[in-house]
Coordinates of C-alpha atoms in Angstrom, one line a residue:
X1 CA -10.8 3.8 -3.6
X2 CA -11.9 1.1 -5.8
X3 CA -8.6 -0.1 -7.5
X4 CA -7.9 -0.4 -11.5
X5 CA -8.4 -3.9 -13.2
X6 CA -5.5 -4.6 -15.2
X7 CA -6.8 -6.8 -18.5
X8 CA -4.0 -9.5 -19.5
X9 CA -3.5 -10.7 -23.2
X10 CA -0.9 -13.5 -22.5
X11 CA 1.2 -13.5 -25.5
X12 CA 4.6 -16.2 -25.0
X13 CA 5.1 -15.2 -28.6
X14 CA 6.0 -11.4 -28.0
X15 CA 9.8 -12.2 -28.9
X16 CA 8.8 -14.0 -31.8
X17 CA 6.3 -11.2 -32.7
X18 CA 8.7 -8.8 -31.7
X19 CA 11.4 -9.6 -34.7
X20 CA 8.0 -10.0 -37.5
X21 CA 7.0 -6.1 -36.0
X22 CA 4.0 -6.8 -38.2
X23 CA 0.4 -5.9 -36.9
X24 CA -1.4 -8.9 -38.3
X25 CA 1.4 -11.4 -37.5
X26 CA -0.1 -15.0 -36.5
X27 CA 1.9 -16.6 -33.9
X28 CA 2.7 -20.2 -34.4
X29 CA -0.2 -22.8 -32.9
X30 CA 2.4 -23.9 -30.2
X31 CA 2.5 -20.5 -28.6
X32 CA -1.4 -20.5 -29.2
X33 CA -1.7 -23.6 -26.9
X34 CA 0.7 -22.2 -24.2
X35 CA -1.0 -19.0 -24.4
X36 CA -4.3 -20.9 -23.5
X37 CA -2.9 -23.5 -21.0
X38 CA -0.3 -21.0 -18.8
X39 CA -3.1 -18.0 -18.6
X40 CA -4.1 -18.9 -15.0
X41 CA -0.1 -17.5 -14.4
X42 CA -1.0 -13.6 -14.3
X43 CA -3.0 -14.1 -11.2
X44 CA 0.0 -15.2 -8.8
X45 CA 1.4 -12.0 -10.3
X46 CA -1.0 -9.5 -10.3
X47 CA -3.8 -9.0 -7.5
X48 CA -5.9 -6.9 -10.2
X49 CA -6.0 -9.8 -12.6
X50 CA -8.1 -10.3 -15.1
X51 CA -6.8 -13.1 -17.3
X52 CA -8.7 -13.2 -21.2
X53 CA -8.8 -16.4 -22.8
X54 CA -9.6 -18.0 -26.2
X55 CA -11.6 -21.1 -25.1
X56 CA -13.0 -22.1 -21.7
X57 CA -12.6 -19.4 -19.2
X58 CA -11.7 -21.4 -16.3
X59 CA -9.4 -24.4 -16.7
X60 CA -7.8 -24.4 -13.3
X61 CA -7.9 -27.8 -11.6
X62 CA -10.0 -28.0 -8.0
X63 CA -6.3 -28.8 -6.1
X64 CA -4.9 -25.4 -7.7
X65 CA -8.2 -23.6 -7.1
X66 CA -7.9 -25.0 -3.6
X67 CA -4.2 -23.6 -2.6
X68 CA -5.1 -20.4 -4.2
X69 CA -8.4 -19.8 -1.9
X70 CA -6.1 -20.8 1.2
X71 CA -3.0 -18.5 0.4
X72 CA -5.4 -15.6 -0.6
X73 CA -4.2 -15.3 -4.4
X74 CA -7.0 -13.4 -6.7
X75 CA -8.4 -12.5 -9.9
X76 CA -10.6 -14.0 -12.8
X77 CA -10.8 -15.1 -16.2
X78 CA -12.7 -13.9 -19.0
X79 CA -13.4 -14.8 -22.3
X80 CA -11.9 -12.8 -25.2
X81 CA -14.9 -12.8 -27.5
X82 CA -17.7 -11.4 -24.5
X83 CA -15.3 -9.2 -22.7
X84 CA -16.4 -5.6 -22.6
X85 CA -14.3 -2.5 -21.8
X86 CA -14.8 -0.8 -18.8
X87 CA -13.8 3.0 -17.6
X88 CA -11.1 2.1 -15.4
X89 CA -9.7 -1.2 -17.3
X90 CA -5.5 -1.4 -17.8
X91 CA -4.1 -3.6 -20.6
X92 CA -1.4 -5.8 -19.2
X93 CA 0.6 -8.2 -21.5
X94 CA 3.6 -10.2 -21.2
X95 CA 5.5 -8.2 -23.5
X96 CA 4.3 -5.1 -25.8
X97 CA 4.7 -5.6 -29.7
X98 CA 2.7 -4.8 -32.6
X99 CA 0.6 -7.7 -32.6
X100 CA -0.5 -7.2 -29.1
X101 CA -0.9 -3.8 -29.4
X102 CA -3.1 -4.1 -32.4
X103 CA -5.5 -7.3 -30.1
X104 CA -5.4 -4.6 -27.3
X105 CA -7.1 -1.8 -29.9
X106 CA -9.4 -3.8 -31.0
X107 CA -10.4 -4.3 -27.9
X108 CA -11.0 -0.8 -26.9
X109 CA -8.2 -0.7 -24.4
X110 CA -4.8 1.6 -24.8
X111 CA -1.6 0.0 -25.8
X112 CA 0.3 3.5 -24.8
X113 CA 3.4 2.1 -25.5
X114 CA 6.8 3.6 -27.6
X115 CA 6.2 0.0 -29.8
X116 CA 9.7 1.2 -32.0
X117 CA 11.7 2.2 -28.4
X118 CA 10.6 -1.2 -26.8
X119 CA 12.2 -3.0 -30.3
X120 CA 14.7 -0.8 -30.3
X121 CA 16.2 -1.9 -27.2
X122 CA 15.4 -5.2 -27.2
X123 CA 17.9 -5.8 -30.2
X124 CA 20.6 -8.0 -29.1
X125 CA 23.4 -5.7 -30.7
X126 CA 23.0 -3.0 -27.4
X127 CA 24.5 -5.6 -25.3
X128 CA 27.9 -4.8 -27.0
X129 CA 26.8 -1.2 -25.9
X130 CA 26.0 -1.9 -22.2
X131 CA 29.2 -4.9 -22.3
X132 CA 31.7 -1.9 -23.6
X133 CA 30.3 0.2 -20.6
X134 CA 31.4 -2.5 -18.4
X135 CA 34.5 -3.1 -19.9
X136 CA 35.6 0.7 -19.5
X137 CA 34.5 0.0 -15.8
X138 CA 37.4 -3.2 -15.5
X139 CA 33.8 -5.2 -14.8
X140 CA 34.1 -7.2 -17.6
X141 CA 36.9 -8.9 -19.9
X142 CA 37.6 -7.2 -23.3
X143 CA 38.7 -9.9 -25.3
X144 CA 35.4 -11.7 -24.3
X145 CA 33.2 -8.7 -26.3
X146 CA 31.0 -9.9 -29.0
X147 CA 31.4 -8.3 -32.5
X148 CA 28.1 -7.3 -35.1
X149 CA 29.0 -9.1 -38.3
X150 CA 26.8 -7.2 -41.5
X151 CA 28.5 -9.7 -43.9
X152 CA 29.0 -12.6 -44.6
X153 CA 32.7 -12.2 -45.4
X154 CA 32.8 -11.2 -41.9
X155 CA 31.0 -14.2 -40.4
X156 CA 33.5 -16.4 -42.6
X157 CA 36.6 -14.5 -41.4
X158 CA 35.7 -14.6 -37.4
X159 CA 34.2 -18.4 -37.3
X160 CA 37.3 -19.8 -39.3
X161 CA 39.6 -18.2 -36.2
X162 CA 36.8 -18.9 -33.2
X163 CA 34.6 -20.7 -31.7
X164 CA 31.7 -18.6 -31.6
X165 CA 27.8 -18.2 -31.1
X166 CA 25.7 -16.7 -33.7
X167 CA 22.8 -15.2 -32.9
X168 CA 19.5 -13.2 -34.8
X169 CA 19.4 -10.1 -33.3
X170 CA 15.6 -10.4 -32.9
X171 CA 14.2 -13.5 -32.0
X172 CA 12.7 -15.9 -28.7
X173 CA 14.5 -16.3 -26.2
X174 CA 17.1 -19.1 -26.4
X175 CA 16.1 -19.4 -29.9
X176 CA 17.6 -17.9 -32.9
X177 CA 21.3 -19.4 -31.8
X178 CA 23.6 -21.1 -34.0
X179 CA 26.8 -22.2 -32.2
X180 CA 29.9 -22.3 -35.2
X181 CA 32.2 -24.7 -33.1
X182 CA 34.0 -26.4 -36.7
X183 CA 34.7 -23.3 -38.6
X184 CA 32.7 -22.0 -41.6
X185 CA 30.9 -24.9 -42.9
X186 CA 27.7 -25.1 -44.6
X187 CA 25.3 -25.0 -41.8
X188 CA 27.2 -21.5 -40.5
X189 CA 26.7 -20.5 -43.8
X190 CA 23.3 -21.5 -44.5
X191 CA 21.6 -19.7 -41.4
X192 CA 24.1 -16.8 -41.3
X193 CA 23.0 -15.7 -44.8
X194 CA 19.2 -16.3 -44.2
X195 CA 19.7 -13.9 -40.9
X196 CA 21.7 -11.4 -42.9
X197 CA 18.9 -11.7 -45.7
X198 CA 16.1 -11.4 -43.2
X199 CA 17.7 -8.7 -40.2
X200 CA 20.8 -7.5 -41.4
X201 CA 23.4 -8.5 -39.1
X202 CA 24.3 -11.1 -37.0
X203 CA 25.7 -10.9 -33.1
X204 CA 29.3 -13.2 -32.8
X205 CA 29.8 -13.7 -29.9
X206 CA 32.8 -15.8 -28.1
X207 CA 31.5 -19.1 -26.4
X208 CA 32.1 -19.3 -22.4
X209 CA 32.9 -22.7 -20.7
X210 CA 29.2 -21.4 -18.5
X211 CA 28.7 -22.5 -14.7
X212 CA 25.8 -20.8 -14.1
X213 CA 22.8 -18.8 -15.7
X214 CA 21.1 -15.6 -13.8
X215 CA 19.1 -12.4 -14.0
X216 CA 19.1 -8.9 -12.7
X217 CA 15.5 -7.7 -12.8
X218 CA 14.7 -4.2 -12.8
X219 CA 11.5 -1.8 -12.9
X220 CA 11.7 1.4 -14.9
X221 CA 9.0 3.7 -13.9
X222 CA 8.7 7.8 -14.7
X223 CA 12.8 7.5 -15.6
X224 CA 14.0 5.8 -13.1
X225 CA 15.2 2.2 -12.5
X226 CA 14.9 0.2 -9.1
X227 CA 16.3 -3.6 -8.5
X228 CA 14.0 -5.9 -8.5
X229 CA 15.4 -8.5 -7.7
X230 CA 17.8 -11.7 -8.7
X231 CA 16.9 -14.8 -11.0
X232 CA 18.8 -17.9 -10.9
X233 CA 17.6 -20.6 -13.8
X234 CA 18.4 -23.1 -15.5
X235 CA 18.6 -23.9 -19.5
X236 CA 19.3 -27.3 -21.8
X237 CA 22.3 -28.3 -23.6
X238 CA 20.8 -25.8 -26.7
X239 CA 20.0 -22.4 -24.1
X240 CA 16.1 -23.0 -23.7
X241 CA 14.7 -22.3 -20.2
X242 CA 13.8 -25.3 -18.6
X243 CA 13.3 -23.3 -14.4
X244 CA 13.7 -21.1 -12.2
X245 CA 15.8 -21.7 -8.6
X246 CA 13.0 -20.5 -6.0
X247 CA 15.5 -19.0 -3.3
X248 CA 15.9 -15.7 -1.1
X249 CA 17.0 -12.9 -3.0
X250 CA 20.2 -12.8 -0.6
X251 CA 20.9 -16.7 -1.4
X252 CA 20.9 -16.0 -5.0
X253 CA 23.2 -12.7 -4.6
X254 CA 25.5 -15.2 -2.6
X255 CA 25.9 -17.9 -5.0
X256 CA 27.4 -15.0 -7.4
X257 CA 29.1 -13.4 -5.1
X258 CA 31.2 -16.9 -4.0
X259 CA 31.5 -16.8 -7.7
X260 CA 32.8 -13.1 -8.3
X261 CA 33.1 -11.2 -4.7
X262 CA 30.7 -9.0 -3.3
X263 CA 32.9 -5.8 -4.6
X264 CA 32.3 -6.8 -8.2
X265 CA 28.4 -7.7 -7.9
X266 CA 27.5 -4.4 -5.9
X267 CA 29.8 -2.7 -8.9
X268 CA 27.8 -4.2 -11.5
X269 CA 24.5 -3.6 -9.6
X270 CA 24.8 -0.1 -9.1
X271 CA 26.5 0.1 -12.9
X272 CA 23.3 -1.0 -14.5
X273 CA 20.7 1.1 -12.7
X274 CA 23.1 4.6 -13.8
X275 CA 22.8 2.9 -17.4
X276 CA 19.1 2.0 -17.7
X277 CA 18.7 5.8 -16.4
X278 CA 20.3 7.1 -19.0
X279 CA 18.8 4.6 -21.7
X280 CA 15.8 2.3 -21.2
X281 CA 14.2 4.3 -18.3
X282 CA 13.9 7.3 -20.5
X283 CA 11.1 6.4 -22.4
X284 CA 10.0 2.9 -21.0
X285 CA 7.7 2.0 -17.8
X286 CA 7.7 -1.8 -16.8
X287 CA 10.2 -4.8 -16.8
X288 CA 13.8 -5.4 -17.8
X289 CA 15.1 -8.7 -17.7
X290 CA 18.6 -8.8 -17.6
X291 CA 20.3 -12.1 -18.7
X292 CA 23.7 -13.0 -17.3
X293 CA 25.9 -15.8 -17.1
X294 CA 28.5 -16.9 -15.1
X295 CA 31.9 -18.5 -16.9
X296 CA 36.1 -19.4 -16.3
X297 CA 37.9 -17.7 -18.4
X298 CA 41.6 -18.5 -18.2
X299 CA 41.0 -20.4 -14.6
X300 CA 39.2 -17.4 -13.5
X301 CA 35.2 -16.8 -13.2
X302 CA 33.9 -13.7 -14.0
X303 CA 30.6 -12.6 -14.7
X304 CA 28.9 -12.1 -18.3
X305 CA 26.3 -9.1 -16.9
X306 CA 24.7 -8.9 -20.4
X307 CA 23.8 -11.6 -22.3
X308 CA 20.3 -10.7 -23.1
X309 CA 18.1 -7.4 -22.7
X310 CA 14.5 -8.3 -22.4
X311 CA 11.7 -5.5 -22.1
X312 CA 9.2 -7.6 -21.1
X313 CA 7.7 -9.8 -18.2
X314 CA 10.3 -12.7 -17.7
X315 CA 10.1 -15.8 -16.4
X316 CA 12.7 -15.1 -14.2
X317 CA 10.7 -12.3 -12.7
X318 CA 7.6 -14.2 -12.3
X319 CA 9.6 -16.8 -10.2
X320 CA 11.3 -14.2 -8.0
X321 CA 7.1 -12.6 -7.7
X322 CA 5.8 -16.2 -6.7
X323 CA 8.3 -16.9 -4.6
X324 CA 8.1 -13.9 -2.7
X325 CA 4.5 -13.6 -2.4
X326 CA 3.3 -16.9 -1.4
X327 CA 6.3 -19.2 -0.4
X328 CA 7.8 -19.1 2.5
X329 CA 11.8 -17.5 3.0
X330 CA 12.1 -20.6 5.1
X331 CA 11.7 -22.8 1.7
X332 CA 13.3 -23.5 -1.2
X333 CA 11.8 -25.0 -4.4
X334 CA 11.9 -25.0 -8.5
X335 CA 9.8 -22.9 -10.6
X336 CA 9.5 -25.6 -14.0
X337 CA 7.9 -24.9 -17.4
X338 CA 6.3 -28.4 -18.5
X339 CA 5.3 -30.0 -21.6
X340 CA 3.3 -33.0 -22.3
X341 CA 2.4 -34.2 -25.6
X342 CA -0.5 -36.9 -24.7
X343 CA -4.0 -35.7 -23.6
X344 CA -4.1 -36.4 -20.0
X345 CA -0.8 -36.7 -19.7
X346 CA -0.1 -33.3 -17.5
X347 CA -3.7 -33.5 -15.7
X348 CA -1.9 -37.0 -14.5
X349 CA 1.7 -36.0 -13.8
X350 CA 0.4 -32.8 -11.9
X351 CA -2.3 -35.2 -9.6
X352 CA 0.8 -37.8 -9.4
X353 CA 3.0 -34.9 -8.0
X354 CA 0.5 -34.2 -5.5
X355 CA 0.2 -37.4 -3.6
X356 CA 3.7 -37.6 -3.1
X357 CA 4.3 -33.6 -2.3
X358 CA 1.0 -32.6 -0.7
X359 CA 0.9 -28.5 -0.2
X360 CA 1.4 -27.6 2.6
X361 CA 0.7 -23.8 3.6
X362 CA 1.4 -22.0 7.1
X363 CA 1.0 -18.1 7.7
X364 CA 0.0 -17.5 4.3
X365 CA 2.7 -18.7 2.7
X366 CA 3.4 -22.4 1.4
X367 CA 6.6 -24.3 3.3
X368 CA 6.5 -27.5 0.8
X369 CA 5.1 -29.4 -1.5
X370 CA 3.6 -29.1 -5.2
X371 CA 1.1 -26.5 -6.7
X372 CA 0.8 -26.9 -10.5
X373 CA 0.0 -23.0 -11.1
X374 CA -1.8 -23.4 -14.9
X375 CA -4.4 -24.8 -16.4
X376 CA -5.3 -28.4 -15.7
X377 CA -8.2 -30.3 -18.0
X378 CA -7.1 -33.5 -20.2
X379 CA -6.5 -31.1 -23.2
X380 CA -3.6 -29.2 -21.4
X381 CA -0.2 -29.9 -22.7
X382 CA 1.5 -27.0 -20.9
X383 CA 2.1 -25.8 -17.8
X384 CA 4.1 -23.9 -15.3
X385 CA 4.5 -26.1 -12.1
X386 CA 6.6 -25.3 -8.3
X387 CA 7.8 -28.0 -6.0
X388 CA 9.0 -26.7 -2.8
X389 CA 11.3 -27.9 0.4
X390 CA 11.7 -26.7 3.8
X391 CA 15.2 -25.0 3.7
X392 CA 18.0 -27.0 5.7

């Protein structure tokens, strides 16, 4: 039987878009140009790809095109402006807002999403629901619980005592942060009363000396919730993803457990799938991210298992969905988001990369070197790129 094509509007901005819950919102031109130069991404995910673009259908340099033919990847692109709906055709997009919704309508395919369950849940106040949960379950420290501040009174109260970070309860990931470190001064106050003004409440949330960022992935489907897998990344001084650790699932689980125990991690594990059952997997089929973070509190580590809910594709998922699919569990590599502000600029870093890391693929499945996985013309500024090692 012929299988479904699944139609991909690539939207970065869906977090963005996600707070503005407006139909005819207009994403900024920076998520426009990643938009345009990631879309070759969806088909390393997705056999069923088909990718619609803005602009040129096809930007994929020959060396990309080249590893993909050998390591079997497929799919195509098409343009947004000639595509035509056919019977079978599946809307896929990176994350499911009004704005998308509305681009998928007008393009005769189904959004058939809950739109107000998805925001709902992604609000960054249920992660003092889920962290409570965990706290009742001795899996994570009370006194490390964030608070919802609906005043600004209350904001002033907690910062003058703590060091905390503030966050929007709707906005991109690792954006919408504002770390009050001196008290309430006039910065705290400035963006804590436009947040209040513009959402209605702020998260507070106590600041962790962090040694290490990671994800639980999980796919909800007909009410239920099954592991997906782990993510290990990496984020700057300010909490924006910068990549992904490609490793083995089990290397990844080991890392947290010599941070933790094994005990604790199976604990928390087997906590969060009874959880999303009874919440998220209700009324949701697809992707939850889970953000967490590892920290020493009092000499101690312990986990943070809920920093971040994301109901969307992550890029933490899409590295574990590379990594698995087409590198080999002999390797070991990074998963980077690039950015280059010159024309020509990533066209040259990514042809640069590849004479001193040639590809190299075996069994299906590549053992080393670099495979820039976007687009790749002299107007390209961003990109998605993985360098891999042989394991030692």
């Amino acid at each position: 039987m012929e299988q479904r094509t699944h139609v991909w509007i690539l939207n970065f901005e869906h977090d963005l878009a996600l707070a503005s819950n407006n139909p005819h919102y207009i994403p900024p031109k920076v998520a426009v140009a990643m938009n345009e130069d990631m879309s070759p991404l969806p088909l390393w995910l997705d056999d069923n790809a088909t990718v619609l673009t803005l602009q040129n259908a096809n930007k994929l340099g020959e060396a990309t095109k080249n590893v993909m033919a050998e390591l079997g990847v497929k799919g195509t692109f098409r343009l947004k402006s000639n595509y035509e709906k056919k019977e079978d055709d599946v809307c896929m997009a990176w994350g499911w807002d009004a704005q998308v919704a509305q681009q998928a309508n007008k393009l005769g395919l189904s959004a058939n999403r809950d739109l107000d369950f998805i925001r709902e849940w992604s609000h960054r106040s249920k992660t003092i629901l889920y962290l409570q949960k965990f706290a009742e379950s001795g899996l994570f420290p009370t006194g490390k619980l964030p608070r919802l501040a609906t005043t600004q009174s209350q904001i002033e109260e907690w910062t003058s005592h703590e060091e905390l970070i503030l966050k929007a309860p709707l906005s991109g990931s690792g954006r919408g942060i504002w770390w009050a470190k001196s008290g309430y001064d006039f910065n705290v106050q400035r963006w804590s009363k436009r947040t209040l003004e513009t959402q209605g409440c702020v998260l507070c949330e106590p600041i962790w000396e962090k040694t290490g960022d990671f994800a639980m992935e999980f796919i909800c489907t007909n009410g239920k919730a099954e592991f997906a897998g782990y993510s290990h990344f990496v984020t700057d001084s300010a909490g924006v993803y910068r990549c992904n650790l490609l490793r083995k699932d089990e290397d990844i689980e080991q890392t947290i457990i010599g941070k933790i125990g094994s005990d604790k991690i199976a604990s928390i594990k087997s906590l969060w799938i009874e959880l999303l059952n009874q919440t998220i997997a209700t009324n949701y089929n697809g992707i939850v991210g889970i953000d967490m973070l590892t920290g020493t509190i009092n000499g101690e580590e312990h986990l943070n298992p809920c920093v971040e809910i994301n109901l969307r594709m992550t890029m933490g998922m899409a590295a574990r969905i590379v990594y698995d699919r087409w590198i080999s569990p002999y390797s070991k590599g990074e998963y980077r988001t690039i950015h280059f502000k010159s024309e020509g600029e990533l066209a040259a870093h990514a042809e640069s990369m590849r004479k001193t890391h040639p590809a190299k693929i075996e069994n299906g499945k590549l053992t080393e070197g670099y495979v820039l996985l976007t687009a790749e013309t002299p107007q390209t500024h961003y990109g998605i790129e993985i360098e891999v090692e042989k394991a030692k």
